[in-house]
Tab-separated table of C-alpha atoms and ligand atoms in Angstrom:
chain	number	residue	atom	x	y	z
A	1	MET	CA	-190.744	-171.809	-85.553
A	2	PRO	CA	-193.305	-171.337	-82.537
A	3	SER	CA	-196.181	-169.093	-82.846
A	4	SER	CA	-196.561	-165.989	-80.898
A	5	GLY	CA	-199.968	-165.691	-81.451
A	6	THR	CA	-199.738	-162.642	-82.697
A	7	GLU	CA	-199.500	-162.822	-86.334
A	8	PRO	CA	-202.313	-162.919	-88.591
A	9	SER	CA	-203.525	-166.561	-89.456
A	10	GLN	CA	-202.834	-168.167	-92.425
A	11	PRO	CA	-205.563	-167.980	-95.138
A	12	ARG	CA	-207.541	-171.208	-95.219
A	13	VAL	CA	-208.739	-173.329	-98.652
A	14	TYR	CA	-212.586	-172.475	-98.345
A	15	ILE	CA	-213.216	-173.353	-101.564
A	16	SER	CA	-210.397	-175.201	-103.787
A	17	ARG	CA	-209.329	-174.126	-107.371
A	18	GLU	CA	-210.439	-177.467	-108.322
A	19	ARG	CA	-214.253	-176.863	-107.429
A	20	ILE	CA	-213.694	-173.101	-109.023
A	21	ARG	CA	-212.639	-174.895	-111.882
A	22	GLN	CA	-215.517	-177.420	-112.683
A	23	ARG	CA	-218.439	-174.682	-111.766
A	24	VAL	CA	-216.939	-172.132	-113.856
A	25	ALA	CA	-216.694	-174.516	-116.776
A	26	GLU	CA	-220.402	-175.319	-116.263
A	27	LEU	CA	-221.164	-171.417	-115.803
A	28	GLY	CA	-220.046	-171.356	-119.261
A	29	ARG	CA	-222.107	-174.155	-120.948
A	30	GLU	CA	-225.161	-172.694	-119.279
A	31	ILE	CA	-223.969	-168.912	-120.799
A	32	GLU	CA	-223.886	-170.816	-124.249
A	33	ARG	CA	-227.045	-172.548	-123.940
A	34	ASP	CA	-228.746	-169.135	-123.320
A	35	HIS	CA	-227.210	-167.019	-125.794
A	36	SER	CA	-227.027	-167.391	-129.546
A	37	GLN	CA	-228.597	-164.423	-131.075
A	38	ALA	CA	-227.054	-160.645	-130.160
A	39	PRO	CA	-223.549	-159.905	-129.541
A	40	LEU	CA	-222.640	-160.629	-125.837
A	41	VAL	CA	-220.640	-158.717	-123.760
A	42	LEU	CA	-219.081	-160.185	-120.626
A	43	LEU	CA	-218.967	-156.879	-117.794
A	44	GLY	CA	-216.551	-157.476	-115.169
A	45	VAL	CA	-217.074	-155.561	-112.214
A	46	LEU	CA	-213.461	-153.951	-110.891
A	47	LYS	CA	-211.617	-154.974	-109.361
A	48	GLY	CA	-212.587	-158.661	-107.754
A	49	SER	CA	-214.035	-160.153	-110.857
A	50	PHE	CA	-210.763	-159.899	-112.612
A	51	ILE	CA	-209.611	-163.605	-112.153
A	52	PHE	CA	-213.264	-164.864	-112.410
A	53	LEU	CA	-213.792	-162.948	-115.532
A	54	ALA	CA	-210.518	-163.993	-117.493
A	55	ASP	CA	-211.413	-167.923	-116.588
A	56	LEU	CA	-215.131	-167.468	-117.463
A	57	ALA	CA	-214.557	-165.848	-120.875
A	58	ARG	CA	-212.420	-168.849	-121.988
A	59	ALA	CA	-215.183	-171.102	-120.734
A	60	ILE	CA	-217.649	-169.772	-123.463
A	61	GLU	CA	-216.946	-170.503	-126.770
A	62	HIS	CA	-219.086	-168.006	-128.498
A	63	PRO	CA	-217.828	-164.468	-129.637
A	64	LEU	CA	-217.817	-162.044	-127.085
A	65	ARG	CA	-216.777	-158.724	-126.174
A	66	VAL	CA	-215.078	-158.047	-122.686
A	67	GLU	CA	-215.825	-154.547	-120.887
A	68	PHE	CA	-214.918	-153.426	-117.455
A	69	LEU	CA	-216.910	-151.192	-114.831
A	70	GLY	CA	-215.276	-149.700	-111.488
A	71	VAL	CA	-217.806	-148.944	-108.943
A	72	GLN	CA	-217.324	-147.292	-105.677
A	73	SER	CA	-219.858	-147.496	-102.509
A	74	TYR	CA	-219.754	-145.246	-99.718
A	75	GLY	CA	-219.599	-146.513	-96.450
A	76	ASN	CA	-216.846	-147.619	-94.020
A	77	GLU	CA	-215.118	-150.785	-94.648
A	78	THR	CA	-217.737	-152.887	-93.026
A	79	LYS	CA	-220.909	-151.528	-93.550
A	80	SER	CA	-222.354	-150.198	-97.245
A	81	SER	CA	-224.111	-146.846	-96.650
A	82	GLY	CA	-226.118	-147.792	-99.984
A	83	ALA	CA	-224.731	-144.886	-102.374
A	84	VAL	CA	-222.609	-146.782	-105.363
A	85	GLN	CA	-220.979	-144.717	-108.189
A	86	ILE	CA	-219.143	-145.760	-111.259
A	87	THR	CA	-215.725	-144.896	-111.276
A	88	LEU	CA	-214.732	-146.195	-114.425
A	89	ASP	CA	-217.190	-146.668	-117.763
A	90	VAL	CA	-217.508	-148.985	-120.404
A	91	THR	CA	-215.282	-147.889	-123.630
A	92	ALA	CA	-218.052	-148.800	-126.303
A	93	PRO	CA	-222.410	-148.671	-126.225
A	94	VAL	CA	-223.921	-151.926	-124.632
A	95	GLU	CA	-227.247	-150.684	-126.661
A	96	GLY	CA	-228.667	-153.933	-128.125
A	97	CYS	CA	-226.448	-156.406	-126.640
A	98	ASP	CA	-226.649	-159.025	-124.012
A	99	VAL	CA	-224.887	-158.054	-121.345
A	100	ILE	CA	-223.764	-160.096	-118.604
A	101	ILE	CA	-222.655	-158.425	-115.430
A	102	VAL	CA	-220.054	-160.575	-113.972
A	103	GLU	CA	-219.154	-160.074	-110.018
A	104	ASP	CA	-217.127	-161.513	-107.597
A	105	ILE	CA	-219.549	-161.464	-104.505
A	106	VAL	CA	-223.329	-160.046	-103.722
A	107	ASP	CA	-223.215	-159.505	-100.493
A	108	THR	CA	-225.917	-156.675	-99.472
A	109	GLY	CA	-226.825	-156.880	-103.116
A	110	LEU	CA	-226.636	-153.014	-103.326
A	111	THR	CA	-223.721	-153.007	-106.145
A	112	ALA	CA	-225.722	-155.654	-108.384
A	113	ASP	CA	-228.936	-153.637	-108.105
A	114	PHE	CA	-227.521	-150.843	-108.960
A	115	LEU	CA	-225.807	-151.813	-111.940
A	116	MET	CA	-228.960	-153.575	-112.719
A	117	GLN	CA	-230.623	-150.375	-113.425
A	118	GLN	CA	-227.663	-148.732	-114.772
A	119	LEU	CA	-227.664	-151.363	-117.574
A	120	THR	CA	-231.216	-151.442	-118.508
A	121	ALA	CA	-231.261	-147.802	-118.676
A	122	ARG	CA	-228.475	-147.906	-121.334
A	123	ARG	CA	-231.283	-150.014	-123.344
A	124	ALA	CA	-229.272	-153.531	-123.629
A	125	ARG	CA	-231.132	-156.092	-124.686
A	126	SER	CA	-230.677	-157.826	-121.584
A	127	VAL	CA	-229.020	-157.602	-118.540
A	128	ARG	CA	-228.412	-160.627	-116.536
A	129	LEU	CA	-226.080	-161.427	-113.329
A	130	CYS	CA	-223.323	-163.703	-112.942
A	131	SER	CA	-221.724	-163.617	-109.509
A	132	LEU	CA	-218.929	-166.223	-108.396
A	133	LEU	CA	-220.341	-166.228	-104.783
A	134	HIS	CA	-223.338	-165.253	-102.728
A	135	LYS	CA	-223.409	-164.351	-98.997
A	136	PRO	CA	-227.379	-164.686	-98.211
A	137	ALA	CA	-226.792	-163.538	-94.715
A	138	GLY	CA	-225.778	-160.032	-95.854
A	139	ALA	CA	-228.911	-159.208	-98.117
A	140	ARG	CA	-230.468	-155.833	-97.767
A	141	ARG	CA	-231.963	-156.092	-101.895
A	142	GLU	CA	-233.403	-158.769	-103.428
A	143	VAL	CA	-231.334	-159.391	-106.551
A	144	HIS	CA	-232.031	-162.382	-108.654
A	145	ILE	CA	-228.701	-164.302	-109.705
A	146	ASP	CA	-228.856	-165.724	-113.128
A	147	TYR	CA	-225.709	-167.806	-113.127
A	148	LEU	CA	-224.367	-168.242	-109.879
A	149	GLY	CA	-221.059	-169.971	-108.773
A	150	PHE	CA	-221.700	-171.015	-104.769
A	151	THR	CA	-223.650	-169.786	-101.901
A	152	ILE	CA	-221.158	-169.362	-98.730
A	153	ASP	CA	-221.637	-168.964	-95.233
A	154	ASP	CA	-221.438	-165.670	-93.675
A	155	VAL	CA	-217.679	-165.330	-93.483
A	156	PHE	CA	-215.175	-163.159	-95.073
A	157	VAL	CA	-213.430	-164.528	-98.164
A	158	VAL	CA	-210.345	-163.684	-100.063
A	159	GLY	CA	-208.579	-165.365	-103.098
A	160	TYR	CA	-209.275	-165.398	-106.587
A	161	GLY	CA	-209.767	-162.285	-107.177
A	162	LEU	CA	-211.242	-161.030	-103.625
A	163	ASP	CA	-209.445	-158.727	-101.470
A	164	HIS	CA	-208.934	-157.726	-97.972
A	165	ALA	CA	-207.304	-154.074	-98.044
A	166	GLN	CA	-206.271	-155.370	-101.274
A	167	GLN	CA	-204.440	-158.063	-100.445
A	168	TYR	CA	-204.571	-161.678	-101.114
A	169	ARG	CA	-206.396	-161.165	-104.569
A	170	ASN	CA	-203.321	-163.728	-106.102
A	171	LEU	CA	-204.499	-166.799	-103.924
A	172	PRO	CA	-205.330	-169.745	-106.412
A	173	ASP	CA	-208.207	-170.582	-103.976
A	174	ILE	CA	-211.065	-168.881	-102.181
A	175	CYS	CA	-209.440	-168.693	-98.546
A	176	VAL	CA	-211.051	-167.478	-95.225
A	177	ILE	CA	-208.868	-165.313	-93.207
A	178	GLY	CA	-209.175	-164.674	-89.546
A	179	ALA	CA	-210.082	-167.118	-86.410
B	1	IMP	P1	-222.035	-156.061	-102.297
B	1	IMP	O1	-222.477	-155.254	-100.719
B	1	IMP	O2	-223.264	-157.058	-102.746
B	1	IMP	O3	-222.835	-154.108	-102.704
B	1	IMP	O4	-220.935	-156.000	-102.602
B	1	IMP	C1	-219.792	-155.018	-102.778
B	1	IMP	C2	-218.615	-155.599	-102.427
B	1	IMP	O5	-217.948	-155.736	-101.352
B	1	IMP	C3	-218.340	-156.692	-103.579
B	1	IMP	O6	-217.782	-156.528	-104.903
B	1	IMP	C4	-217.110	-157.006	-103.038
B	1	IMP	O7	-215.918	-156.669	-103.310
B	1	IMP	C5	-217.049	-156.619	-101.393
B	1	IMP	N1	-217.209	-157.986	-100.274
B	1	IMP	C6	-218.724	-158.106	-100.025
B	1	IMP	N2	-218.293	-159.235	-98.772
B	1	IMP	C7	-216.931	-159.736	-99.083
B	1	IMP	C8	-215.943	-160.494	-98.753
B	1	IMP	O8	-216.208	-161.833	-98.177
B	1	IMP	N3	-214.675	-160.818	-99.186
B	1	IMP	C9	-213.771	-159.857	-99.918
B	1	IMP	N4	-214.928	-159.022	-100.801
B	1	IMP	C10	-216.406	-158.757	-100.277
B	2	MG	MG1	-216.665	-156.191	-105.920
């Protein structure tokens, strides 16, 4: 059927499922290498990290616990105000644990910065950050990413857990939408 030119463009593959699979396996090995002592907690930040976390957990052979945090940042859709609030909390304390915060993407860095402070205050033994993606063009806070999947350009990505208006999370590849 000919295009009317008005429908949204099809998502285009930006990082393929195969590249993601290989990188997640490498991240799993890096995390195993760094952790042998204290109980390990993978702390997924909802909702965007849910698919990444499911794959990452299976790439780590050490015993580990999985927790989730829900966060909300205030502001309009495109511009964060900088205020972040926890909307869903962990089910068991993380005191004394090696915690790895698992994020889908670090954009402004405001969420990651807030969570690092929160978890440190809860007396975790260590707090590290693992993010599938990093978009340096959006940075408003300097955050150190201990385990990083891919650095990306200043584009809006969806799929593999990431959404646009709650859609596209189920795409198996990381894709770009729009022109
Ligand atoms: P922050 O700006 O680093 O605090 O990131 C906050 C959240 O914005 C991320 O966890 C994502 O949920 C969302 N986000 C930022 N950039 C993108 C994108 O390109 N696609 C989908 N979600 C994004
Ligand atoms: Mg997120």
